[in-house]
mmCIF file of C-alpha atoms and ligand atoms in Angstrom:
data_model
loop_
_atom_site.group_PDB
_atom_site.id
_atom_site.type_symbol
_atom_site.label_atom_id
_atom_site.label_comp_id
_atom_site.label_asym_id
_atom_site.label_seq_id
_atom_site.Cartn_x
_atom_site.Cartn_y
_atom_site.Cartn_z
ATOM 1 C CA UNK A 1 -44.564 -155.779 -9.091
ATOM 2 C CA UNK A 2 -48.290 -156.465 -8.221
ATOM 3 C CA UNK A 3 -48.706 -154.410 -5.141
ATOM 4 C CA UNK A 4 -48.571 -150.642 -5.051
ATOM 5 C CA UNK A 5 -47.699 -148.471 -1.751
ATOM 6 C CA UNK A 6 -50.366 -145.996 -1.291
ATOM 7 C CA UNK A 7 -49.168 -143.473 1.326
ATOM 8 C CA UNK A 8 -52.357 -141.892 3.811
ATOM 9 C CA UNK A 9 -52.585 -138.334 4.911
ATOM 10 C CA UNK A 10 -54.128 -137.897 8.228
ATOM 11 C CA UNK A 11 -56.084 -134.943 8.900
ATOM 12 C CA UNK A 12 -54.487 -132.856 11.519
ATOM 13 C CA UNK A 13 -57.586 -132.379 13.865
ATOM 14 C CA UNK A 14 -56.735 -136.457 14.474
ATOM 15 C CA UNK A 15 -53.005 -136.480 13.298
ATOM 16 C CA UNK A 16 -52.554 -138.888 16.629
ATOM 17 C CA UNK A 17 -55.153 -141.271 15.800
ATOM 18 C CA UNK A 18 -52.803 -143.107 13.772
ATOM 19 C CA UNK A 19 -54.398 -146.541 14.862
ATOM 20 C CA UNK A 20 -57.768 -145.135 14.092
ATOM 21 C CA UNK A 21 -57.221 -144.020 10.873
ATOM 22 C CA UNK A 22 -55.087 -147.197 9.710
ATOM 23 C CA UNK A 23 -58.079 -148.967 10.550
ATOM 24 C CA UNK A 24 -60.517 -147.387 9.413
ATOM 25 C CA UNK A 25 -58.673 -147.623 5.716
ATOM 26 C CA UNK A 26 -58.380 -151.341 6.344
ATOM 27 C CA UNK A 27 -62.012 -151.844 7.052
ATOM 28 C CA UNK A 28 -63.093 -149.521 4.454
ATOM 29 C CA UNK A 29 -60.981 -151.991 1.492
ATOM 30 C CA UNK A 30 -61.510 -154.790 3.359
ATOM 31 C CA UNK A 31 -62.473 -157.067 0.337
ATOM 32 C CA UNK A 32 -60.051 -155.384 -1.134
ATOM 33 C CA UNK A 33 -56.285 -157.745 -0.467
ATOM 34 C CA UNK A 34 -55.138 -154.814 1.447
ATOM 35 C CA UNK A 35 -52.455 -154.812 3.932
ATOM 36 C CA UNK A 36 -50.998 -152.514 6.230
ATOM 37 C CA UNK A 37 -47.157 -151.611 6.336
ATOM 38 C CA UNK A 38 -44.985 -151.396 8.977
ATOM 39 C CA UNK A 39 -43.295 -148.811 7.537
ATOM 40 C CA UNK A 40 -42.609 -146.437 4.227
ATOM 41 C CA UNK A 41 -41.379 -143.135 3.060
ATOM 42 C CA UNK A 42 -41.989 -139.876 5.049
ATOM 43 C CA UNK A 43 -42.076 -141.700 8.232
ATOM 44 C CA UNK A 44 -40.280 -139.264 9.309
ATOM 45 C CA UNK A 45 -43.049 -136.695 9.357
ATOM 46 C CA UNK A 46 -46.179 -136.869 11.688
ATOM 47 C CA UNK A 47 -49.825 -138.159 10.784
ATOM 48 C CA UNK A 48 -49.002 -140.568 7.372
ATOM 49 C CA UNK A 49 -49.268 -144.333 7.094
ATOM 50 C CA UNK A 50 -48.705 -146.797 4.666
ATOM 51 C CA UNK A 51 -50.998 -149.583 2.423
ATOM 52 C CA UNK A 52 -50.342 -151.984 0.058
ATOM 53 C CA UNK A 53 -52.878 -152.732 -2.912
ATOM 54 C CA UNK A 54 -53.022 -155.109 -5.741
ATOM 55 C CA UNK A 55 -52.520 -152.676 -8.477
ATOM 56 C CA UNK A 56 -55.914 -154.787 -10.154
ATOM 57 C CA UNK A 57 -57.619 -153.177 -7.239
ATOM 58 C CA UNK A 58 -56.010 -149.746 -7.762
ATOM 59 C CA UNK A 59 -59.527 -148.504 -9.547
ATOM 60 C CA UNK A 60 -62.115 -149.700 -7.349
ATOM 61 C CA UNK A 61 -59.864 -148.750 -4.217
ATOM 62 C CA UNK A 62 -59.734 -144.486 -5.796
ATOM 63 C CA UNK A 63 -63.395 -144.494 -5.813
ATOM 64 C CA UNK A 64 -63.590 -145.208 -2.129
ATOM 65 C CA UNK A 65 -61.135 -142.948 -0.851
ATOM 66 C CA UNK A 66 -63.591 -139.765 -0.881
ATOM 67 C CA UNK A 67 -65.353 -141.549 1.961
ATOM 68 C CA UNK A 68 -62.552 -141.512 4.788
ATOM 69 C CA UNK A 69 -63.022 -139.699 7.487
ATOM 70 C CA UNK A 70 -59.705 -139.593 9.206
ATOM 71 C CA UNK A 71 -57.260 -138.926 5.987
ATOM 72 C CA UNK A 72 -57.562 -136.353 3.668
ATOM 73 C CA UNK A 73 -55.079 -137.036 1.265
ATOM 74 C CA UNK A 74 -53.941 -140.071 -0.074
ATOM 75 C CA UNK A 75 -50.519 -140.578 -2.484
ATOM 76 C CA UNK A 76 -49.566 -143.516 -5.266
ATOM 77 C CA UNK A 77 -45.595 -144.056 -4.777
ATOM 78 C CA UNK A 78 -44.865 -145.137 -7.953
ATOM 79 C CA UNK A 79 -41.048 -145.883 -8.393
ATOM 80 C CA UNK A 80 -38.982 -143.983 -10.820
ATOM 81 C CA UNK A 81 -36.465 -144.958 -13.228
ATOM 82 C CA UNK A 82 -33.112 -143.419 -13.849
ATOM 83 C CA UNK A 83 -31.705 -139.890 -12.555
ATOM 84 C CA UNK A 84 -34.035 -137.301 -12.955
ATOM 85 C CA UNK A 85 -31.462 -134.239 -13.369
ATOM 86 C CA UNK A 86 -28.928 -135.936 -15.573
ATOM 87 C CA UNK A 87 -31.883 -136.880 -18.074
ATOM 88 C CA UNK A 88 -33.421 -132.991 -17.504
ATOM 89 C CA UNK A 89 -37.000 -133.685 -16.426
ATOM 90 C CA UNK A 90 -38.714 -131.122 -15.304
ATOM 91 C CA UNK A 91 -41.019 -132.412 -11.854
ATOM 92 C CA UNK A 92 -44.645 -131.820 -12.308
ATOM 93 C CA UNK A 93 -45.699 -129.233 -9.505
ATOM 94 C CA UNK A 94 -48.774 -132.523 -8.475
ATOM 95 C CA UNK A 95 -46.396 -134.959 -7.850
ATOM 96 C CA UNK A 96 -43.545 -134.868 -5.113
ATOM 97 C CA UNK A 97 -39.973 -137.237 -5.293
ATOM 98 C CA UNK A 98 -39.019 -139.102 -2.376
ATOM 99 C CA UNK A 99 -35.979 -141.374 -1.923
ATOM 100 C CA UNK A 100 -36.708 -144.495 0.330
ATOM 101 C CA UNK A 101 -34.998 -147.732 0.798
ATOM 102 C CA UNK A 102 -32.229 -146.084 -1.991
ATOM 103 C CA UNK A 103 -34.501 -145.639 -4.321
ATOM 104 C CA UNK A 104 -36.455 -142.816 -5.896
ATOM 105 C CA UNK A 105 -40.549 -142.999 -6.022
ATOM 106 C CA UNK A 106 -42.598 -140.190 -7.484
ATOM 107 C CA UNK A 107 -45.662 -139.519 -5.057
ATOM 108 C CA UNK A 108 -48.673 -138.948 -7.279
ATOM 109 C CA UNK A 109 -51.866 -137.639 -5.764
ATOM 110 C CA UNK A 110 -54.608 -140.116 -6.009
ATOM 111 C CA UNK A 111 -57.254 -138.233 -3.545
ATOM 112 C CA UNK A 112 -57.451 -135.264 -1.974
ATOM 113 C CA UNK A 113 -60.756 -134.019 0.129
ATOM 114 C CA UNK A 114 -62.646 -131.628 -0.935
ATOM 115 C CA UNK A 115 -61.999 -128.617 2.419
ATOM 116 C CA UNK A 116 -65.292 -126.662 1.210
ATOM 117 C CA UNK A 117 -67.782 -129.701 0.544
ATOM 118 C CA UNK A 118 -66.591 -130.633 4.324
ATOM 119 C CA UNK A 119 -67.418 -127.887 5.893
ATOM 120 C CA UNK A 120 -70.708 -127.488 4.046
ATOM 121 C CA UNK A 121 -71.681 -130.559 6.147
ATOM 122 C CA UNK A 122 -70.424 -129.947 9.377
ATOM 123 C CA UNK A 123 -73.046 -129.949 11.913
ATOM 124 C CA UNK A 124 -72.646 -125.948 12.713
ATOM 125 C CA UNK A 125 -74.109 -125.805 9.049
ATOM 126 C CA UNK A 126 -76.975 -128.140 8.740
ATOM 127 C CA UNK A 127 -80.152 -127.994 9.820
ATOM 128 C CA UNK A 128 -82.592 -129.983 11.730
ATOM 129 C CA UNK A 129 -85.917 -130.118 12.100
ATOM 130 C CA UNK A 130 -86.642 -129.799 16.173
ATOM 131 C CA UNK A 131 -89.808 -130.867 18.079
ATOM 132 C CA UNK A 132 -90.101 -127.839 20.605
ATOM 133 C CA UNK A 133 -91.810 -128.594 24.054
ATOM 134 C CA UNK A 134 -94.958 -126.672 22.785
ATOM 135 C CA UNK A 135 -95.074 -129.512 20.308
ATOM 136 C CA UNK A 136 -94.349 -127.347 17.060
ATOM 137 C CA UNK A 137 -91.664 -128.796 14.728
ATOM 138 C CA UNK A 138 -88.859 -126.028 13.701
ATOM 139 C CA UNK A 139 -85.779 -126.201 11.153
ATOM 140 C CA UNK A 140 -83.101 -125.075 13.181
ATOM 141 C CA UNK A 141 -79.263 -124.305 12.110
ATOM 142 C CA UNK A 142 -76.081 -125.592 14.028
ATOM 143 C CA UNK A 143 -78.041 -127.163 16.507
ATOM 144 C CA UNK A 144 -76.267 -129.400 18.940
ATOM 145 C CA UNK A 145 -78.159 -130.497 21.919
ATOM 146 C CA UNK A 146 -80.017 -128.414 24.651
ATOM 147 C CA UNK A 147 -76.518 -128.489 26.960
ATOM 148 C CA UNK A 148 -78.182 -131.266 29.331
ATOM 149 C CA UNK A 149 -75.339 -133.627 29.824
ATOM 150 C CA UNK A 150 -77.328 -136.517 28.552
ATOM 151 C CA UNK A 151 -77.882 -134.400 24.908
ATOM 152 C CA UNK A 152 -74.487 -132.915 23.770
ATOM 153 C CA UNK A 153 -75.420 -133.485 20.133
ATOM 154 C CA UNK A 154 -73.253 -132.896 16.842
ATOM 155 C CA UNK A 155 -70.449 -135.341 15.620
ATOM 156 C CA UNK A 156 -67.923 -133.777 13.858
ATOM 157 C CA UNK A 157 -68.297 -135.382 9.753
ATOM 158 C CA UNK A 158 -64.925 -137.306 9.705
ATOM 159 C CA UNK A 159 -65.664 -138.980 12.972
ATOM 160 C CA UNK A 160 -69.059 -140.006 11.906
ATOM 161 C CA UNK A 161 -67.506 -141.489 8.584
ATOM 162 C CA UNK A 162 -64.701 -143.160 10.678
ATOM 163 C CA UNK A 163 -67.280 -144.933 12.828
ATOM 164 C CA UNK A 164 -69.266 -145.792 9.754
ATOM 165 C CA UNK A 165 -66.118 -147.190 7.493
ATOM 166 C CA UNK A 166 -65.228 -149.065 10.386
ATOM 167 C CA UNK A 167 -68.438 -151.580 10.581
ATOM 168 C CA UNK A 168 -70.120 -151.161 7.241
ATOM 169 C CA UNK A 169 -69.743 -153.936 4.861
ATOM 170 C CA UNK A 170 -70.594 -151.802 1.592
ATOM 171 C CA UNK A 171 -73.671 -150.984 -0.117
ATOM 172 C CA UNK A 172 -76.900 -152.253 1.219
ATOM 173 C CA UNK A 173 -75.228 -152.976 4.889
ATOM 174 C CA UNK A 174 -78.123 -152.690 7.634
ATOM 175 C CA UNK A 175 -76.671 -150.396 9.902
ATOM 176 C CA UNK A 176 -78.293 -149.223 13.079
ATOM 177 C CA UNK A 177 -77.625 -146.066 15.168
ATOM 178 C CA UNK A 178 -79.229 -146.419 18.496
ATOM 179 C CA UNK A 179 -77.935 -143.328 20.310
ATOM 180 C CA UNK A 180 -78.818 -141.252 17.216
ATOM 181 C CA UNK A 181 -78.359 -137.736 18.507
ATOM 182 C CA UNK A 182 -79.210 -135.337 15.264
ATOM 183 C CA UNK A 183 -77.811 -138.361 13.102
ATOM 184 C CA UNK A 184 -74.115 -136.936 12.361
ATOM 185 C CA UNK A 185 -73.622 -141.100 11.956
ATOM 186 C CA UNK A 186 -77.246 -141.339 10.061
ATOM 187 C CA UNK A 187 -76.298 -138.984 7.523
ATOM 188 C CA UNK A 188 -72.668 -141.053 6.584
ATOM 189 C CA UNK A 189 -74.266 -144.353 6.806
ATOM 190 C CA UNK A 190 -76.634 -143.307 3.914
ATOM 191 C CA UNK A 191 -74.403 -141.489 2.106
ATOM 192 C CA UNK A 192 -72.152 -144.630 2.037
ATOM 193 C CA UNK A 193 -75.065 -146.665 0.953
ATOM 194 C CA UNK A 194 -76.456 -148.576 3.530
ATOM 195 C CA UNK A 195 -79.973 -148.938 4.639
ATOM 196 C CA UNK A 196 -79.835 -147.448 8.187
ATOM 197 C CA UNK A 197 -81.992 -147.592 11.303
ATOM 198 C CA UNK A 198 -81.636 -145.130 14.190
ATOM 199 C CA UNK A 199 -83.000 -144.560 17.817
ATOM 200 C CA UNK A 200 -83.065 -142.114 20.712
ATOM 201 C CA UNK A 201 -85.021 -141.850 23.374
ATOM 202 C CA UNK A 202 -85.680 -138.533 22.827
ATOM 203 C CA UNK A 203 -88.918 -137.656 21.191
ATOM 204 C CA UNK A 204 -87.813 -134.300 20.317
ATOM 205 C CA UNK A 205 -85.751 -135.573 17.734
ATOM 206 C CA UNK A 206 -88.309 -137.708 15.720
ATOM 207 C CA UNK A 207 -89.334 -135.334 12.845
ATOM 208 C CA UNK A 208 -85.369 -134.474 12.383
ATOM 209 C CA UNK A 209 -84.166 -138.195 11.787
ATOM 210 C CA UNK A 210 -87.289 -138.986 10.211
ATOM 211 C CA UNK A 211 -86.682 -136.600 7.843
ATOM 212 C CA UNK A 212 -82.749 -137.388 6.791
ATOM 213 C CA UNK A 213 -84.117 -140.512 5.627
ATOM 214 C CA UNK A 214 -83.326 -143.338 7.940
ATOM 215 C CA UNK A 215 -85.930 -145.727 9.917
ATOM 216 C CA UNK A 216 -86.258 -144.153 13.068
ATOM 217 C CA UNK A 217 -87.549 -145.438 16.281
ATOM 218 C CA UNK A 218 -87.898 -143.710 19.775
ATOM 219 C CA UNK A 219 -86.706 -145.732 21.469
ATOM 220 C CA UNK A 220 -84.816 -146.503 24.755
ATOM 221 C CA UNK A 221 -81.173 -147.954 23.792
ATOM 222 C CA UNK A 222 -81.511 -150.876 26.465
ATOM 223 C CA UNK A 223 -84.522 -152.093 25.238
ATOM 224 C CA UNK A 224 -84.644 -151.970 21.542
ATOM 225 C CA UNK A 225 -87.580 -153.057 19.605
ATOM 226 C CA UNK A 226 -85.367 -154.943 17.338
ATOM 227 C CA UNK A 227 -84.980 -159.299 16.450
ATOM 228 C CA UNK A 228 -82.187 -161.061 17.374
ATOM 229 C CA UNK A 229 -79.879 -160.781 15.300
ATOM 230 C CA UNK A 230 -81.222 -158.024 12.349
ATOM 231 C CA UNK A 231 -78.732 -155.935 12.302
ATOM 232 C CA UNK A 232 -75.029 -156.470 9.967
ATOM 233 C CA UNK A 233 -73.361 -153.512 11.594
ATOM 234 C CA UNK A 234 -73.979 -151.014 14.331
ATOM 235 C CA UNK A 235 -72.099 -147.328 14.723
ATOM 236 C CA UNK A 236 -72.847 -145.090 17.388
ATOM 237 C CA UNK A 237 -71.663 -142.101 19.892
ATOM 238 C CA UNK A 238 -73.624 -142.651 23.708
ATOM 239 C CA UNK A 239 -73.463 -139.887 25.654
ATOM 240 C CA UNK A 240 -70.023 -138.948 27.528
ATOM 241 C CA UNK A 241 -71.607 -138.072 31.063
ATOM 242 C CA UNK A 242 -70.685 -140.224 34.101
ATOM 243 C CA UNK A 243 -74.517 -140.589 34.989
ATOM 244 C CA UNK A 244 -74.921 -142.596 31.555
ATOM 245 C CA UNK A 245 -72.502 -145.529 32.136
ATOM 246 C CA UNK A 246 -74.677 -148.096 33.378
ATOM 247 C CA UNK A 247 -77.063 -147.218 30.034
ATOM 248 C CA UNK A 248 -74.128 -147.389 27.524
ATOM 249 C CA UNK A 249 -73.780 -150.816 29.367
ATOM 250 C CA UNK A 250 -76.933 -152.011 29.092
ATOM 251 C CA UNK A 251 -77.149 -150.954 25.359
ATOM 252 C CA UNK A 252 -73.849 -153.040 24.952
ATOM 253 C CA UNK A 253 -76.075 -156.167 25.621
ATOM 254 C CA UNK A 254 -78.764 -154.856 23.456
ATOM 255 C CA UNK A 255 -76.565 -154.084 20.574
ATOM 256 C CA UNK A 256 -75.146 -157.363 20.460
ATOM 257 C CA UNK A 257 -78.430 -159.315 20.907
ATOM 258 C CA UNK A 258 -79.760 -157.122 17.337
ATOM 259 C CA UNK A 259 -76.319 -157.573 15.893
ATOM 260 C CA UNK A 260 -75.866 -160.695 13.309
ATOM 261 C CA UNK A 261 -73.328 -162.901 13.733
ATOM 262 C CA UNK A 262 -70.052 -161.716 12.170
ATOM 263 C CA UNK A 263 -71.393 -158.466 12.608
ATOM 264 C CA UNK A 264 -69.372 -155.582 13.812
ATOM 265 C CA UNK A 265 -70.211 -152.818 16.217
ATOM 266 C CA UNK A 266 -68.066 -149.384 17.112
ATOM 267 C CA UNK A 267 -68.965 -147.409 19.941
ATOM 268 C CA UNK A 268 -67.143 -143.809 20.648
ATOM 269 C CA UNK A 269 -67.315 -143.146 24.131
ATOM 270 C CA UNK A 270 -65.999 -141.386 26.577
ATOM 271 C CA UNK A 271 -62.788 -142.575 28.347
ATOM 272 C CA UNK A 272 -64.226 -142.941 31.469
ATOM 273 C CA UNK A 273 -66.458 -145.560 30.189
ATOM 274 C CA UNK A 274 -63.646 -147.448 28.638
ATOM 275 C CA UNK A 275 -62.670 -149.942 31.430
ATOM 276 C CA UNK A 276 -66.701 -150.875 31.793
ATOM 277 C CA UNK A 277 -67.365 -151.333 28.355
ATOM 278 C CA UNK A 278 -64.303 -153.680 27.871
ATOM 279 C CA UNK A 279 -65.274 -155.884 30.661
ATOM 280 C CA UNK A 280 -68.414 -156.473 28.847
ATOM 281 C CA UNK A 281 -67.944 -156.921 26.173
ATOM 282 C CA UNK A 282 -65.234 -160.014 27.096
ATOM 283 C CA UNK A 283 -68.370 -161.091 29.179
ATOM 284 C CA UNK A 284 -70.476 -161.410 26.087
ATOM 285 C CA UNK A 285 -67.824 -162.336 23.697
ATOM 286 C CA UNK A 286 -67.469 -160.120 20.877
ATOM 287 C CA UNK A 287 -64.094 -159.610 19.622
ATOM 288 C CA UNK A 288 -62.107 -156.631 19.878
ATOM 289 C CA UNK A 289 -60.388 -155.449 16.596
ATOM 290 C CA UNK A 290 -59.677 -151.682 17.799
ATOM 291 C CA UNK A 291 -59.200 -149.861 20.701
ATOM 292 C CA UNK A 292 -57.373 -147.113 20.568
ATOM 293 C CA UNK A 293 -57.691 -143.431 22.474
ATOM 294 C CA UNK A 294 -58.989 -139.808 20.568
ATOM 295 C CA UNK A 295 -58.174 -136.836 21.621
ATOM 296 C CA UNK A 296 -61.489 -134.469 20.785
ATOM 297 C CA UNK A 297 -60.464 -130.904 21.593
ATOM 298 C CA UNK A 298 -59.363 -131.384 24.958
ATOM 299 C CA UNK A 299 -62.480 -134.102 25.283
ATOM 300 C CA UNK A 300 -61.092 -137.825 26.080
ATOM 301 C CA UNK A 301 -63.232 -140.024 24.336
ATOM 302 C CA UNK A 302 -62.125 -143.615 23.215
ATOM 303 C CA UNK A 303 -63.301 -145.482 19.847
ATOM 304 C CA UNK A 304 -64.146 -149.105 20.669
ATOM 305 C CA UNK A 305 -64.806 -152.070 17.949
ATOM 306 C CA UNK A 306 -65.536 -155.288 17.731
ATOM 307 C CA UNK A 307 -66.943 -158.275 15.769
ATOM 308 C CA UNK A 308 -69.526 -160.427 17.103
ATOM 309 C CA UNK A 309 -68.449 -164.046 16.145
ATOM 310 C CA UNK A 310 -69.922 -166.912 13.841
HETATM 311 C C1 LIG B 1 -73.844 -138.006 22.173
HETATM 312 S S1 LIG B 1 -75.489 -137.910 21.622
HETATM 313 C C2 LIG B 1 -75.402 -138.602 20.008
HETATM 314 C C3 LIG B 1 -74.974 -137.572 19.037
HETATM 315 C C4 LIG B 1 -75.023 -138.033 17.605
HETATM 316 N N1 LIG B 1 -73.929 -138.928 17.289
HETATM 317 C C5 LIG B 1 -75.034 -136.838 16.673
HETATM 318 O O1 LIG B 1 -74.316 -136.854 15.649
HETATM 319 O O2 LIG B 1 -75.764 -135.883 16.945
HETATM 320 C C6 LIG B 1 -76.278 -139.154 22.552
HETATM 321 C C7 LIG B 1 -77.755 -139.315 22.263
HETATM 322 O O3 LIG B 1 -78.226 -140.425 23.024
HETATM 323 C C8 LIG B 1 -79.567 -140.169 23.412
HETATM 324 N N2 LIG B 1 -79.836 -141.055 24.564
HETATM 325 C C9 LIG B 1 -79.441 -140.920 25.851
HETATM 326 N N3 LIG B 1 -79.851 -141.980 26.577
HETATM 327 C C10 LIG B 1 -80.513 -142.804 25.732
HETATM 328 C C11 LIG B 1 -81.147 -144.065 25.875
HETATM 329 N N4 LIG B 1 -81.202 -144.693 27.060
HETATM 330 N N5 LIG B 1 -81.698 -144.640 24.788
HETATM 331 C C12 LIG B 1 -81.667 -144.010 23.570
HETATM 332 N N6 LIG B 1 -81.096 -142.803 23.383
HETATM 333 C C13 LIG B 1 -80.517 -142.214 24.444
HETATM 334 C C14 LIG B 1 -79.618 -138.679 23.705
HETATM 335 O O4 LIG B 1 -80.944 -138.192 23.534
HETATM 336 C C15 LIG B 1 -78.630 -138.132 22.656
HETATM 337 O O5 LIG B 1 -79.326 -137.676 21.516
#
């Protein structure tokens, strides 16, 4: 056998996003000869899916999985031989049996986040470094926007990374952020490696992304001071209100003018903007490879991605 089952533990703040998450694996191995399965053991619990590896790319494959966003744990199924009782093996308290398809597979744990170093960067514990409006720059904790409905600020980490994972093309990728916010996708671009470029309009929040380490440019979203064309990938969160959908519009067209060809962009936005976004995005022709709903707490919000073509 030259393919192993690896078996994907969602996290259960997005246990529905099963699409999502499957995708965002795929993308994230994509040079990898990985496929998705239609089906495996422990389907019948909630929030796992299923990918097949060459076992050659077993290695390389590990030392990705620490930067998923929507799984937290991932298993090895590797098959086991003979009847465990009869020949009085005692089962290692890491590694689980299942039976599937008559046969019996040990699961062995290949990856499993780390809860603490998670939470450490969760935007309620960072800080950023705030322009107030009597022009004096402050390091502030937790903070997430001013509450205007243009500025609700503060991606949650494994959304970020999902968003990230779904359009970056490893190490070196130019990414671009142009609804940057306080740079929850900033911060998971670079840590992936890539060499990222954000925007927002806001001058408020100039010192802040400065300072993470990314090119930044204020900057409005529908008119970005960008080439044709520079960009390999693009990742960003507009904001949700109803009074910004003909903006996240109008950065559509931007985004794809700065995107390369072959290039892929993923928006999250809100469901409302959904139908809009769709329609123009046909209009220019990029190609959709996910759409798929997310439930955020009660908050409707849609991931949307697609490649721009050769
Ligand atoms: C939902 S927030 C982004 C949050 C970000 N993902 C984070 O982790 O903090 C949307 C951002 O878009 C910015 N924005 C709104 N309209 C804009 C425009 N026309 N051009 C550029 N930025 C804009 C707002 O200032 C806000 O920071």
């Amino acid at each position: 056998m030259n393919d192993s089952m690896l078996i994907f533990n969602l996290r259960p703040a997005r246990c529905k996003a099963r699409a999502v998450a499957t995708m965002e694996a795929l993308s994230l191995l994509r040079d990898l000869h990985v496929v998705a399965a239609a089906g495996g053991p422990l389907s019948e619990q909630r929030g796992v899916f299923w990918i097949t590896a060459p076992v050659a790319a077993l290695e390389t494959i590990n030392a990705r999985l620490p930067r998923l966003g929507y799984t937290y744990a991932v298993d090895l199924l590797e098959l086991e031989v003979g009847d465990l009782r009869s020949a009085g093996r005692v089962q290692k308290s890491q590694e689980e049996l299942v039976r599937w398809q008559s046969k019996l597979y040990r699961l062995v744990r290949v990856y499993e986040e780390d809860a603490e170093l998670m939470r450490e960067g969760a935007p309620d514990r960072r800080t950023f470094l705030l322009r107030t409006n009597e022009g004096e720059v402050r390091s502030i904790q937790g903070y997430r926007g001013d509450g205007q409905p243009l500025s609700r600020r503060g991606l949650p980490v494994y959304d970020a990374r999902m968003l990230v994972n779904l359009v970056a093309a490893g190490e070196g990728t130019l990414l671009l952020d142009p609804f940057a916010g306080t740079g929850g996708i900033v911060i998971e671009a670079l840590a992936s490696g890539c060499s990222v470029t954000s925007a927002d309009f806001d001058p408020a929040l100039q010192e802040g992304l400065s300072h993470l380490g990314a090119k930044h440019y204020v900057a409005d979203a529908r008119c970005l001071p960008f080439a044709d064309g520079m960009f390999d990938a693009i990742a960003t969160e507009p904001p949700y209100h109803e009074q910004a959908k003909s903006t996240v519009i109008g950065a559509l067209h931007e985004m794809e003018r700065v995107l390369k060809e072959g290039g892929r962009l993923a928006i999250l936005c809100a469901a409302t903007q959904v139908d809009d976004l769709r329609q123009e995005a046909i209009c220019l022709g990029l190609k959709s490879y996910l759409d798929a709903p997310i439930n955020r707490k009660g908050l409707d919000v849609a991931v949307l991605a697609w490649q721009k073509e050769a």
